[in-house]
Structure formats: structure tokens, C-alpha cells
Amino acid sequence: RAAIDAYRTPALQQAVALAVADGTVIAMNVMDEPHVAGQGDGVGGGIGNTWGPPGTMTKLRVDSMCAYVKGVFSTTPTVVSHQWQVFEPTRAYRQCDGPVSIYSARSGELTAWRAGAQAMAARDGHLTMFGLNWINGGTQDKDATWDCRTEGGVIGENRPNCAPTPTQVASWLLALCPRSAGGCLIWTDDGTTAGRNAGALQTVRDSLARLPAVPLRRRP
């Protein structure tokens, strides 16, 4: 709260409201992967964990963060970065406008995964911003040699992950982005990935340019 309160000034509140109104600011992401827990503190090269032991973060707790942000920036949509199915899927957000749900091939067949996200959104009254992990989100290489040779030839950040091919990038984004609220997120650019997928991105841009924007705002 103290971090948000530092921005509680009339000048900043007005600036943010104007930025939301003209589309410069799409949303405030209040937290990344609240489901990540119990993986150590990162000491000695281990996998770091910001949020504490399992159960530290709940949808109710994250919802309170979204409510607090909206108390400062009343017109700003609030989102949370996590795949829809991994964080308390039987419980609902009532204040957050929705999750940012990033697809990877290991999440399962895309159409079914997307349908699950849309069903949750309909149940809970929020929207979903979809996205794609184009660093580690391709078909995994689980044979003895991690080279991603038959999966497109570009290894991910850690075994057995591979980057999706440009064909997969175009196909998946075309399936996700028209149903995405507020925009469509790509995680993340490492300096070369955008160039490798330039043709795929242009195909997606050309297709999306013909569609109306979907505001990122939960239903009342």
C-alpha cells in the first residue's frame, strides 16, 4: 500500500486517468504469478520465490490489491499475471478485471485451454487478456538431446523448453488475440525473437487491424 500511496497525488491521478482514456495505459498489473510458492528464496542459485509458502497468496488477497489500486486510480483496469487454471480456479475475482493468461504448448490443446479461460470469465464476470510465451512456449523437446531440432530448432531458457516456430506464433496469436480484452501480450523479447517472427507478427497485425477493440473492464 505504501508503494501505491506514493503515487496518490492529484497530478499523477489526473495524468493516469488521461492515459487510460486515450489508450496509452491499458491496465495496471498488480502481481506476477501469485501461485508461485514454496520454491526457496533464490539463495545459492536456487529458484527464487517472492510470495512465501503455499497459501500466502489467495484470490481474495489479490482482489484486495486490485481494490486498493482502484481506490487511487479509479478508471484504471487491474489485471494479474497467471494462467487462468493454475491459481485457485474454483474461486473468483470480484475486483480485478481479469487475469493475463499466457499460452504455452505444454498447457494443452489451445482451443480447449482458451475455452476454459472464457468459461471462467463468464462465470466470474471478468475478462481475460490472452498472450503467448514465445521464448519457452513451444513444443517441448523431451528426448535425450535438448536441441529442439524437430521442434523448430530454437531452444528455450531451460530444458526441455523450446521456442514456438513462426508458424505456431502466427496460428496461436490469431486464435487468441481476437478473444483477448485490452490487447494481446507476448512474453518476452530477448532481442532476436521479434526479428525471427517478423512475418508472423505482420500477419497477426493485418488480421487484428480489421477488428474492433475489446475494453479490459469487468462486467458490473
Tab-separated table of C-alpha atoms in Angstrom, residues 69-218:
chain	number	residue	atom	x	y	z
A	69	VAL	CA	-5.294	0.340	-6.697
A	70	LYS	CA	-8.740	1.345	-7.943
A	71	GLY	CA	-9.137	3.486	-4.846
A	72	VAL	CA	-6.182	5.523	-6.090
A	73	PHE	CA	-6.632	5.240	-9.860
A	74	SER	CA	-10.359	4.796	-10.232
A	75	THR	CA	-10.502	4.391	-14.017
A	76	THR	CA	-7.518	2.054	-14.370
A	77	PRO	CA	-8.273	-1.615	-15.122
A	78	THR	CA	-6.350	-4.020	-12.896
A	79	VAL	CA	-5.006	-7.383	-14.029
A	80	VAL	CA	-2.992	-10.259	-12.562
A	81	SER	CA	-0.434	-12.313	-14.496
A	82	HIS	CA	-1.179	-16.021	-14.254
A	83	GLN	CA	-2.638	-18.737	-16.413
A	84	TRP	CA	-6.316	-18.989	-15.603
A	85	GLN	CA	-6.172	-22.633	-14.493
A	86	VAL	CA	-3.213	-22.517	-12.077
A	87	PHE	CA	-4.419	-20.181	-9.312
A	88	GLU	CA	-7.488	-21.115	-7.259
A	89	PRO	CA	-9.636	-21.875	-10.329
A	90	THR	CA	-12.734	-22.613	-8.244
A	91	ARG	CA	-12.634	-19.143	-6.674
A	92	ALA	CA	-13.409	-15.807	-8.291
A	93	TYR	CA	-12.004	-12.325	-8.640
A	94	ARG	CA	-14.577	-9.678	-7.721
A	95	GLN	CA	-12.408	-6.553	-8.030
A	96	CYS	CA	-9.649	-7.449	-10.503
A	97	ASP	CA	-10.682	-7.031	-14.121
A	98	GLY	CA	-9.130	-10.365	-15.037
A	99	PRO	CA	-6.003	-12.470	-15.452
A	100	VAL	CA	-3.318	-12.122	-18.084
A	101	SER	CA	-3.244	-15.720	-19.277
A	102	ILE	CA	-0.160	-16.651	-21.305
A	103	TYR	CA	-0.381	-19.719	-23.548
A	104	SER	CA	2.358	-22.329	-23.950
A	105	ALA	CA	2.118	-25.628	-25.803
A	106	ARG	CA	2.609	-27.504	-22.524
A	107	SER	CA	-0.699	-26.016	-21.331
A	108	GLY	CA	-2.530	-28.390	-23.655
A	109	GLU	CA	-4.568	-28.034	-26.808
A	110	LEU	CA	-5.146	-24.331	-27.428
A	111	THR	CA	-8.852	-24.346	-28.271
A	112	ALA	CA	-9.779	-26.259	-25.121
A	113	TRP	CA	-7.463	-24.122	-22.979
A	114	ARG	CA	-8.958	-20.925	-24.399
A	115	ALA	CA	-12.488	-22.233	-23.858
A	116	GLY	CA	-11.675	-22.912	-20.215
A	117	ALA	CA	-10.496	-19.343	-19.768
A	118	GLN	CA	-13.622	-17.977	-21.414
A	119	ALA	CA	-15.863	-20.195	-19.291
A	120	MET	CA	-14.199	-18.941	-16.111
A	121	ALA	CA	-14.560	-15.331	-17.276
A	122	ALA	CA	-18.261	-15.849	-17.993
A	123	ARG	CA	-18.766	-17.492	-14.602
A	124	ASP	CA	-16.944	-14.803	-12.636
A	125	GLY	CA	-17.829	-11.667	-14.596
A	126	HIS	CA	-14.283	-10.698	-15.525
A	127	LEU	CA	-12.438	-10.577	-18.845
A	128	THR	CA	-9.198	-12.216	-19.958
A	129	MET	CA	-6.159	-10.766	-21.642
A	130	PHE	CA	-4.520	-13.578	-23.579
A	131	GLY	CA	-0.910	-13.818	-24.577
A	132	LEU	CA	1.843	-16.085	-25.816
A	133	ASN	CA	5.144	-17.251	-24.357
A	134	TRP	CA	7.369	-17.163	-27.423
A	135	ILE	CA	10.589	-17.844	-25.519
A	136	ASN	CA	9.701	-21.104	-23.744
A	137	GLY	CA	6.207	-21.829	-25.013
A	138	GLY	CA	6.804	-24.124	-27.970
A	139	THR	CA	6.552	-27.909	-28.143
A	140	GLN	CA	8.935	-29.331	-25.559
A	141	ASP	CA	11.944	-31.457	-26.530
A	142	LYS	CA	11.892	-34.394	-24.128
A	143	ASP	CA	14.323	-36.751	-25.824
A	144	ALA	CA	17.905	-37.377	-24.681
A	145	THR	CA	19.372	-34.397	-26.541
A	146	TRP	CA	17.900	-30.988	-25.807
A	147	ASP	CA	18.388	-29.253	-29.124
A	148	CYS	CA	14.760	-28.632	-30.204
A	149	ARG	CA	15.786	-29.833	-33.666
A	150	THR	CA	12.431	-31.384	-34.510
A	151	GLU	CA	10.532	-28.639	-32.638
A	152	GLY	CA	11.796	-25.732	-34.726
A	153	GLY	CA	15.456	-25.504	-33.800
A	154	VAL	CA	15.395	-22.767	-31.139
A	155	ILE	CA	15.937	-23.868	-27.548
A	156	GLY	CA	14.203	-22.099	-24.690
A	157	GLU	CA	15.709	-20.773	-21.495
A	158	ASN	CA	15.673	-24.100	-19.714
A	159	ARG	CA	15.285	-27.765	-20.554
A	160	PRO	CA	13.079	-29.142	-22.102
A	161	ASN	CA	11.570	-25.906	-23.386
A	162	CYS	CA	11.715	-24.745	-26.996
A	163	ALA	CA	10.581	-21.552	-28.670
A	164	PRO	CA	7.498	-21.857	-30.873
A	165	THR	CA	8.036	-21.695	-34.608
A	166	PRO	CA	6.900	-18.618	-36.569
A	167	THR	CA	4.034	-20.713	-37.938
A	168	GLN	CA	2.944	-21.567	-34.402
A	169	VAL	CA	3.311	-17.938	-33.299
A	170	ALA	CA	1.010	-16.736	-36.075
A	171	SER	CA	-1.516	-19.540	-35.608
A	172	TRP	CA	-1.708	-19.218	-31.835
A	173	LEU	CA	-1.916	-15.424	-31.771
A	174	LEU	CA	-4.633	-15.462	-34.428
A	175	ALA	CA	-6.579	-17.889	-32.238
A	176	LEU	CA	-6.063	-15.924	-29.017
A	177	CYS	CA	-5.890	-12.225	-29.792
A	178	PRO	CA	-9.376	-11.709	-31.292
A	179	ARG	CA	-10.799	-13.007	-27.993
A	180	SER	CA	-8.405	-11.029	-25.808
A	181	ALA	CA	-9.510	-7.967	-23.860
A	182	GLY	CA	-7.374	-4.845	-23.788
A	183	GLY	CA	-4.667	-6.171	-26.065
A	184	CYS	CA	-2.621	-9.306	-26.556
A	185	LEU	CA	0.593	-9.840	-24.601
A	186	ILE	CA	3.786	-11.512	-25.797
A	187	TRP	CA	6.293	-12.733	-23.210
A	188	THR	CA	9.061	-11.603	-23.672
A	189	ASP	CA	11.507	-10.201	-26.239
A	190	ASP	CA	15.124	-11.304	-25.921
A	191	GLY	CA	16.408	-9.080	-28.715
A	192	THR	CA	16.162	-11.601	-31.544
A	193	THR	CA	12.760	-13.239	-31.188
A	194	ALA	CA	10.810	-10.393	-32.762
A	195	GLY	CA	13.044	-10.443	-35.815
A	196	ARG	CA	12.670	-14.193	-36.224
A	197	ASN	CA	8.891	-13.807	-36.070
A	198	ALA	CA	8.547	-10.580	-38.071
A	199	GLY	CA	6.443	-12.195	-40.784
A	200	ALA	CA	4.182	-13.875	-38.252
A	201	LEU	CA	3.666	-10.603	-36.404
A	202	GLN	CA	2.776	-8.774	-39.597
A	203	THR	CA	0.186	-11.422	-40.435
A	204	VAL	CA	-1.352	-11.011	-36.985
A	205	ARG	CA	-1.300	-7.201	-37.186
A	206	ASP	CA	-3.027	-7.216	-40.556
A	207	SER	CA	-5.752	-9.507	-39.250
A	208	LEU	CA	-6.331	-7.687	-35.951
A	209	ALA	CA	-6.439	-4.265	-37.594
A	210	ARG	CA	-9.835	-5.177	-39.039
A	211	LEU	CA	-11.354	-5.998	-35.642
A	212	PRO	CA	-12.856	-3.693	-33.005
A	213	ALA	CA	-11.016	-3.253	-29.719
A	214	VAL	CA	-12.321	-5.085	-26.649
A	215	PRO	CA	-12.091	-2.925	-23.496
A	216	LEU	CA	-10.452	-4.533	-20.486
A	217	ARG	CA	-13.164	-3.910	-17.925
A	218	ARG	CA	-15.082	-6.473	-15.910
